[in-house]
Structures are given as C-alpha cells and as structure tokens.
Coordinates of C-alpha atoms and ligand atoms in Angstrom, one line a residue:
X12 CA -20.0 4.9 -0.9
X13 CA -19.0 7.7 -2.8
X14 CA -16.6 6.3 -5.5
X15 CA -14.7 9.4 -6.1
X16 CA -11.1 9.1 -4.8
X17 CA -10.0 12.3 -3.3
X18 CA -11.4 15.7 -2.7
X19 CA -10.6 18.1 -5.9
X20 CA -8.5 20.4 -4.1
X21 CA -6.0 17.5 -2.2
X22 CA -5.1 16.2 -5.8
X23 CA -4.8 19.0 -7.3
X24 CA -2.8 20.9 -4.3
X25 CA -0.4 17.9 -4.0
X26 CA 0.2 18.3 -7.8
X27 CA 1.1 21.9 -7.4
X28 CA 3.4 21.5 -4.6
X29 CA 5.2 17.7 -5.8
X30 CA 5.6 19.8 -9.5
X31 CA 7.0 22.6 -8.3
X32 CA 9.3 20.9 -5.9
X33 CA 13.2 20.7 -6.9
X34 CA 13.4 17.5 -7.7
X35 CA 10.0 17.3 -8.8
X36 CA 7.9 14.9 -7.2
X37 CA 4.5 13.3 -7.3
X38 CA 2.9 11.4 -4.5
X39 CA 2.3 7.2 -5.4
X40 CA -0.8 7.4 -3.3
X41 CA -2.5 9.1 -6.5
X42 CA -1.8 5.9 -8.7
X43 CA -5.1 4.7 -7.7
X44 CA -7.8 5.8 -9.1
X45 CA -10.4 3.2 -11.4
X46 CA -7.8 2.5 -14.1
X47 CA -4.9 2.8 -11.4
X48 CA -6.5 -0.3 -9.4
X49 CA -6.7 -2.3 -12.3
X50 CA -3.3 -1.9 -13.3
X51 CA -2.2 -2.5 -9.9
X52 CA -4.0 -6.0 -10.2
X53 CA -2.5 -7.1 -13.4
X54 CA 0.9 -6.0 -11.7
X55 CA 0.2 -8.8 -8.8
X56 CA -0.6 -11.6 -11.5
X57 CA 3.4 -10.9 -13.3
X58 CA 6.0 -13.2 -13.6
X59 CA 8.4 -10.7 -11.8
X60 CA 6.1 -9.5 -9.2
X61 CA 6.8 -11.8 -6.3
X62 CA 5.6 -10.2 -3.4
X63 CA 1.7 -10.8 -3.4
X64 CA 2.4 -14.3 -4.2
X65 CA 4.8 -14.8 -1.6
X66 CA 2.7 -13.0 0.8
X67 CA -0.4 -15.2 0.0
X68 CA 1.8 -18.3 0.5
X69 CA 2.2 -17.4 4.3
X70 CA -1.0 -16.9 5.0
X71 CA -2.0 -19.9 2.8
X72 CA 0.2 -22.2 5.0
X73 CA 0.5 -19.8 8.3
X74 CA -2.8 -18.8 8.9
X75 CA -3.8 -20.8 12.1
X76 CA 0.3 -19.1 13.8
X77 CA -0.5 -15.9 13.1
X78 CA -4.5 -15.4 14.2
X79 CA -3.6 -17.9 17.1
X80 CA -3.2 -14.9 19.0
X81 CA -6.0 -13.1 18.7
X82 CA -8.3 -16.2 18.9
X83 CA -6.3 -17.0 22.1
X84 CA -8.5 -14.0 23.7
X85 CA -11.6 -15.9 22.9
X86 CA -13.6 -12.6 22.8
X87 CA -15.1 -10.7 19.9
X88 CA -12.7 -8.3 18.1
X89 CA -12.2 -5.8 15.5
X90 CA -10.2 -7.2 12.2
X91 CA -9.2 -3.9 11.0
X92 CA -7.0 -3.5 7.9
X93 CA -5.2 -0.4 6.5
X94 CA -5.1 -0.3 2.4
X95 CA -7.5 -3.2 1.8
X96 CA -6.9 -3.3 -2.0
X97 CA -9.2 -6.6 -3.5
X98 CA -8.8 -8.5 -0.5
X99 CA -7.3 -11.2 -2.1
X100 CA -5.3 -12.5 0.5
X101 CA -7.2 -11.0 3.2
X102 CA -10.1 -13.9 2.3
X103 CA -7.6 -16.5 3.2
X104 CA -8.1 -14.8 7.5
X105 CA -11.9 -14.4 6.9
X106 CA -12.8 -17.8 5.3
X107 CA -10.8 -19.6 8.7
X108 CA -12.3 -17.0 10.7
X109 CA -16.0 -17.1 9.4
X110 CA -15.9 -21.1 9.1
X111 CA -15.3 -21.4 12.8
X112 CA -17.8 -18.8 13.5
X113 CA -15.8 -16.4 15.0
X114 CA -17.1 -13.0 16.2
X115 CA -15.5 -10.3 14.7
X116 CA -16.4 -7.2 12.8
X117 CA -13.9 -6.3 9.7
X118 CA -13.3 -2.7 8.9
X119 CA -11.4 -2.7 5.7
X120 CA -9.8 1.0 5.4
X121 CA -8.7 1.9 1.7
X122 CA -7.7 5.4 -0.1
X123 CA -9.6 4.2 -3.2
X124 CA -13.8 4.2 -3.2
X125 CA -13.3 2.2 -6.3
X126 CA -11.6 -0.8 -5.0
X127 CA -13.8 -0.3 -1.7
X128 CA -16.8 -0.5 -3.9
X129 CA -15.8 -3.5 -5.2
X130 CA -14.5 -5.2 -2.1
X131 CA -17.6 -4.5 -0.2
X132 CA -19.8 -6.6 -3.1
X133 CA -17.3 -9.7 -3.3
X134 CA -17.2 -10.0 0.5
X135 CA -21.6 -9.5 0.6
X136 CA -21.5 -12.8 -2.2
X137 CA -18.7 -14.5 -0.8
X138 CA -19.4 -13.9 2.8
X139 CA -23.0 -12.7 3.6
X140 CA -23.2 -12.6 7.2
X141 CA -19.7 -10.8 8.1
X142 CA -20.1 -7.3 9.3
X143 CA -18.2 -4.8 7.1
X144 CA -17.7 -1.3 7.3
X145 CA -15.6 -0.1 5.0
X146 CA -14.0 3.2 5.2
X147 CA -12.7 5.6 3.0
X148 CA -9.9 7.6 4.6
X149 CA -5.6 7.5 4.5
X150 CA -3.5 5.2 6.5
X151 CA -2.8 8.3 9.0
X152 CA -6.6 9.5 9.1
X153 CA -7.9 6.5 9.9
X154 CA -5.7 5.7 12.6
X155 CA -6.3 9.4 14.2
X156 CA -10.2 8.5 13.9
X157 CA -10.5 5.3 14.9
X158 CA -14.2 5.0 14.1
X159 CA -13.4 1.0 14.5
X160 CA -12.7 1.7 18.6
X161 CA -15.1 0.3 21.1
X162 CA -12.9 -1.2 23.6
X163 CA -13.0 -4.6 21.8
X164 CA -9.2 -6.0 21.2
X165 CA -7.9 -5.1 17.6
X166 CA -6.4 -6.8 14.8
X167 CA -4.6 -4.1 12.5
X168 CA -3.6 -6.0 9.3
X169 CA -1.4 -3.7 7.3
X170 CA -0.3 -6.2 4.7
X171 CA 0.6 -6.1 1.2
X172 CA 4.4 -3.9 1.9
X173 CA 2.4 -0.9 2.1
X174 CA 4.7 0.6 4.4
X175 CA 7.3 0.4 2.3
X176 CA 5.8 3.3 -0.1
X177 CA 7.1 5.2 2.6
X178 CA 10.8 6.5 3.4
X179 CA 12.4 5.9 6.5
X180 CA 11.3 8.9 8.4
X181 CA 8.1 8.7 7.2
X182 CA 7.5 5.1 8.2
X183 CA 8.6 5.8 11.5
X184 CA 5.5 8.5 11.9
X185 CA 3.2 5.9 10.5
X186 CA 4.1 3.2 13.0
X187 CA 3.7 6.5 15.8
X188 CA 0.4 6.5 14.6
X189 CA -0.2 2.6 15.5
X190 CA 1.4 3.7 18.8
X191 CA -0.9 6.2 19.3
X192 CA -3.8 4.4 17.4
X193 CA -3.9 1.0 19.5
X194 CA -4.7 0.4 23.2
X195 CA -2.2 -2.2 25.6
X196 CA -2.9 -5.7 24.0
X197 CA -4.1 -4.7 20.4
X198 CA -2.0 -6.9 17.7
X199 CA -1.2 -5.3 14.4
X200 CA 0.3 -7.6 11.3
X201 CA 2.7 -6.0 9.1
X202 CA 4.1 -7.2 5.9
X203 CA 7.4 -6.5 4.7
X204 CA 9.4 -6.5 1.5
X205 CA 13.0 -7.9 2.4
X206 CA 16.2 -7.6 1.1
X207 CA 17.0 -10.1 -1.1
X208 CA 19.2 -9.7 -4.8
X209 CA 19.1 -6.7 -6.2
X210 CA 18.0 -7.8 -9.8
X211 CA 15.0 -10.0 -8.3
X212 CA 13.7 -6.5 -6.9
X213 CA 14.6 -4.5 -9.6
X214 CA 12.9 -6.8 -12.1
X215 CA 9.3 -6.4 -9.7
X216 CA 9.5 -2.8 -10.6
X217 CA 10.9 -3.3 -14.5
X218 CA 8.8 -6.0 -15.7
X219 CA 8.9 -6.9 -19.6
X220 CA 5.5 -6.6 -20.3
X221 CA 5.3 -3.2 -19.4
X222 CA 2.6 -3.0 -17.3
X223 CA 4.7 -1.1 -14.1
X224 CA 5.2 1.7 -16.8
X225 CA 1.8 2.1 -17.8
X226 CA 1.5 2.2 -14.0
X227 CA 3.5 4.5 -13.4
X228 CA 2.3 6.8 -16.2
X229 CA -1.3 6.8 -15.5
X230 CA -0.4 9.4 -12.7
X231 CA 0.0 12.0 -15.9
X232 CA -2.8 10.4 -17.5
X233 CA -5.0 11.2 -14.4
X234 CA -3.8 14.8 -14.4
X235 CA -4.7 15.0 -17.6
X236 CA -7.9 13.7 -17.1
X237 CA -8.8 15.2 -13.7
X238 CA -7.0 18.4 -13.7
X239 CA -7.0 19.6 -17.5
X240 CA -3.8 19.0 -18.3
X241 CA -1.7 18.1 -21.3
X242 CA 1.5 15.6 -20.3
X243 CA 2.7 13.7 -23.3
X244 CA 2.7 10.5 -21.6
X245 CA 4.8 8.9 -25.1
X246 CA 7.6 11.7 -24.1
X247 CA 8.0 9.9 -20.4
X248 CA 10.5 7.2 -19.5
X249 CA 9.1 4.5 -16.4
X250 CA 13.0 4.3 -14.6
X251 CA 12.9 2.2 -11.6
X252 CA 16.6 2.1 -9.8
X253 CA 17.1 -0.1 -6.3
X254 CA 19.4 1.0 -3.5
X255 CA 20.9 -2.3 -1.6
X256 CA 22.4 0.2 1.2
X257 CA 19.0 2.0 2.0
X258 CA 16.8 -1.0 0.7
X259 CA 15.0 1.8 -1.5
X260 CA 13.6 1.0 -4.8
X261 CA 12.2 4.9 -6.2
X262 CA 10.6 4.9 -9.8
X263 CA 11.0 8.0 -11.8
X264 CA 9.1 9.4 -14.8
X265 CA 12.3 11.0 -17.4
X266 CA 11.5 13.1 -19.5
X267 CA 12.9 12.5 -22.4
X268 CA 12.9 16.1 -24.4
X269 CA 12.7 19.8 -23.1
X270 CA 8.7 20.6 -23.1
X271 CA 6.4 22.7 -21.4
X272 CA 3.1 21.3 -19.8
X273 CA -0.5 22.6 -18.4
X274 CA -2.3 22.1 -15.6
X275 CA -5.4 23.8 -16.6
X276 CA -7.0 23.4 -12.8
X277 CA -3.9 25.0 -11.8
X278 CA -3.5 27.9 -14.1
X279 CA 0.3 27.0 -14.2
X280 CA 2.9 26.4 -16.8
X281 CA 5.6 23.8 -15.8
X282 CA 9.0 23.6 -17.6
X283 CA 10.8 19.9 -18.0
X284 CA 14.6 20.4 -18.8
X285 CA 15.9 17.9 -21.0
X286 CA 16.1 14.0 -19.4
X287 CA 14.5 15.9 -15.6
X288 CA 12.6 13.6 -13.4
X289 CA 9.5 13.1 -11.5
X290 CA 10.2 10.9 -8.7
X291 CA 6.9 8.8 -8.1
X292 CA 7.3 6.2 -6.4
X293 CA 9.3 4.4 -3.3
X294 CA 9.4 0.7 -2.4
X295 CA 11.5 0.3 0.8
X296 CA 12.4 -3.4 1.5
X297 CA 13.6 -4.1 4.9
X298 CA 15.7 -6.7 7.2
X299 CA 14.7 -8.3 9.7
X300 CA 16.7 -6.4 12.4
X301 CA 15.1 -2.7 10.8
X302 CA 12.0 -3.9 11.4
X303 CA 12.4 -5.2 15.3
X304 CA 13.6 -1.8 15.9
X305 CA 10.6 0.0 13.8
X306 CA 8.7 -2.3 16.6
X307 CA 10.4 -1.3 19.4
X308 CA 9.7 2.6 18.5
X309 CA 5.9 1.9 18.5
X310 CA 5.9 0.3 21.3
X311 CA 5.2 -3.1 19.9
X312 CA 6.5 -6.8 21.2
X313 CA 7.6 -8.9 18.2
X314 CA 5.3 -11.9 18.5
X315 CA 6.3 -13.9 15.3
X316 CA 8.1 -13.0 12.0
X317 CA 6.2 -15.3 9.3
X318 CA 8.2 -15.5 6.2
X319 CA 7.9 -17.8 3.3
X320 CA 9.7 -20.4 1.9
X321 CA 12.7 -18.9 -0.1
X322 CA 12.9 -15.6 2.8
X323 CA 11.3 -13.0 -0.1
X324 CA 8.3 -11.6 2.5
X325 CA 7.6 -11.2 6.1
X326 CA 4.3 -10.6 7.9
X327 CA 5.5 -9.4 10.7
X328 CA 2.8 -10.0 14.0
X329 CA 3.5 -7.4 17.1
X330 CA 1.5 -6.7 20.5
X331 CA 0.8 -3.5 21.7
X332 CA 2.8 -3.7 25.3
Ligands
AVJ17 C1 1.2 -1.7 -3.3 C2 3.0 -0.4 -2.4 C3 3.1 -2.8 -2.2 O1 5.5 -0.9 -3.8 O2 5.4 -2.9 -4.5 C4 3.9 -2.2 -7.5 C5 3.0 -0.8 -5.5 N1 4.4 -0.1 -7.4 N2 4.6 -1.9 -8.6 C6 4.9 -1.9 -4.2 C7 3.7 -1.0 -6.8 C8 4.9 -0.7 -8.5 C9 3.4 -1.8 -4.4 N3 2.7 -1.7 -3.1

C-alpha cells in the first residue's frame, strides 16, 4: 500500500484553483494526511464532539436491526465501506459478523493510505481470518470502479456523516453514484448528522481545547510542507459558523492581516486582503424528511432510520429497489 495520499499534481491543482477562487476556497478532503488523521482522532475523543459517540452507541445497541437485513439473505456478501477512517465503529459489525462466522469479504475504501495502512494491521491482529482489501481511491472513484462487484449482494456502509462534507447539490451526485454504483437488492447504511440546537453543533466545530483549529490549520501546514509554501499559520483565525435554515456548518480560515503568500510548486503569489477567508470546510446536518427524499433520488427504499437515544445521529439503512 503506497502511503502517500494523493498524486502531486491533484493537490497541488486543487490548491491553485480553491486559492484563486473568489471566495477562496480549499477542499476538506486534503485535511488528511499522517498528522491530519491524528488530529481527526483526538477530535472524536472531545467533550463537544458528539457524533462518533453517538454513532457508536447505535451500532453498540442496534447492531443485530440493522445487519438483519443482509443476514436475512443467508448468502455471502461484500461489506463494502466508503471513508473507513480507524474502523472504530466499524469493529462493532465485524466482531458480530466474524463471531457467527459469517461469509463476507470487507473492502474498506479510504482517501488516506495512512489511515488504510493502519487499519489493514489492526484488523490482521484483531481479526486474522477476515478477507480485506483495502482500497485507496475517493468516494466517487470507487463507486465508478467498483473493483468490490462480483454479483454477490452488497453492503455499502457510508458511516461517520461523511456525506455531510458535502453541500446539497453535491450530495445529491454522490448518492447518483450509489444509484448507479449498486445493483436491485444491494443495502447501503448512511449516517447522518441531524439538526438539533444550534450551539450543541456549533460547539462540535469550536471546541475549547483547540484541537478543530489545529485541524483546520494543518491544511496550510500541509501546503507548506508539500507544496513549498510559506502560510503563517499564527496569522489564521479557525471560524466555524452554523446555518439552522440550510443545516450547514462551514469553517473558515480569517486572515487576520493583509499578507502575501507562496506556493513555491505553483510559482504563484497569492494576496489575503485584511480579515478575507478561506472557506475549508462544510458539515451539513440533516432531518429526517431531507434524507427520505435524498433516498428516493437514488433510488433507494428506507428500510430503518436508527438513531440514538437523545435523536443527535441517524444511520440511515436503504435497499436498492
Ligand atoms: C469526518 C466529515 C464527519 O464534518 O464532522 C470534524 C470532520 N471536521 N471536525 C465532520 C470534522 C471538523 C467530520 N467528518
């Protein structure tokens, strides 16, 4: 597995365009690289970062409701699952599944070689005789490829509010992908962010010990490092604002003075006014009735909303009809 996140030229060309975009903009799928990951996991372990928690309580208590389903089949499948990350919760569905001795082959799809790396040695320790084949690829690659298609039924986990770094119209292509990416009777488990207060959700993105900003700011750390470039991180503010009409929560980097940086590997000059913004980030949280109809466009049948205890997170389980 080749550990290197991206191709040179698809980092730095996203760079280019997001920078000289009006707003500029930077795209979040670039916050992880090595140091990105980590930051991403101390993120999940905050006070005000509810949503992997929440998440892992449903499939904690609602395991057996939501791979019911696909067990209900009796036949060997594909446990496929877009932006893998650690697998934290993921172990919850191969631990039941494994224990019963269920045959199924898990093809763990992730943007970052680092955290596939990784994945791929916990799962050999913790479960030696599952089949894995990890792959490194996007959401919307993946699903174009398919590599995982051999006519077995699917189950397409795409957990962790993943889609929500997505706006509106984007989501809507990526769930056209699962349309065109699954065959009549594939399931596919979505989690979702909801709407819930506006300060809980704000305070997921804001959190006091900082860690979010450091997030955030590693993106200009990693152009530094990766495209020869000189952002003075220290001159960046980590701005988080939540929409309760569109459900959108966008981060912005503000910077805070007038300044000129370099992007060596781009030859180019860019020019910050005074308190302009890089928008980095988007976090959309949904209701339940936006996400039936996201279904409905895909060509999906709701077959269960699973939500935890105080209504924070839904995995979401739909058949292909
Ligand atoms: C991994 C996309 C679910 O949007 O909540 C966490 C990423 N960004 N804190 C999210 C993230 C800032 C996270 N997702």
């Amino acid at each position: 597995m080749n550990a290197k996140n991206t191709d040179f030229g698809t980092f730095a060309q996203d760079v280019m365009l997001g920078l000289n975009s009006n707003p500029k903009t930077l795209p979040s799928k670039y916050f992880y690289d090595a140091k990105g990951d980590k930051l991403f996991q101390q993120i999940m372990a905050l006070p005000e970062y509810y949503l992997t928690r929440k998440e892992y309580e449903i499939l904690e208590g609602q395991h057996r409701q939501i791979l019911a389903e696909i067990l209900s089949l009796q036949k060997p499948f594909n446990l496929v699952e877009l932006g893998a990350g650690d697998g934290m919760k993921t172990k919850i569905l191969l631990r039941y599944l494994t224990d019963r001795k269920i045959e199924f082959t898990y093809y763990p799809v992730d943007f970052s070689g680092s955290v596939l790396v990784e994945l791929e040695e916990s799962l050999a320790e913790e479960f030696p005789t599952l089949e894995v084949h990890p792959i490194q690829d996007t959401y919307r690659d993946s699903l174009k490829k398919q590599v995982w298609e051999d006519g077995k039924p699917n189950l397409i986990l795409f957990m962790g509010a993943n889609l929500g770094n997505f706006g509106v119209e984007e989501a809507k292509n990526i769930i056209d992908h699962l349309r065109v990416g699954t065959k009549k009777g594939d399931l596919v488990l979505i989690g979702f962010d909801l709407k819930k207060d506006p300060q809980t959700i704000l305070n997921a993105y804001h959190d006091e010990q900082g860690v979010t900003r450091e997030f955030n700011l590693n993106l200009l750390d990693r152009i530094n490092r990766e495209l020869d470039a000189d952002f003075d991180r220290d001159s960046f503010v980590h701005w988080p604002i939540y929409n309760p009409v569109s459900g959108e929560c966008r981060s912005y980097l503000v910077s805070q003075k007038a300044q000129t940086v370099t992007i060596g590997a781009l030859n180019q000059t860019f020019y910050f006014e005074a308190f302009e913004s890089i928008f980095t980030e988007i976090s959309k949280k949904y209701s339940l009735s936006e996400i039936s109809h996201l279904a409905a466009l895909g060509g999906f049948e709701v077959m269960g909303n699973f939500v935890d205890s105080e209504g924070y997170f839904a995995d979401v389980l739909w058949v292909k009809k």
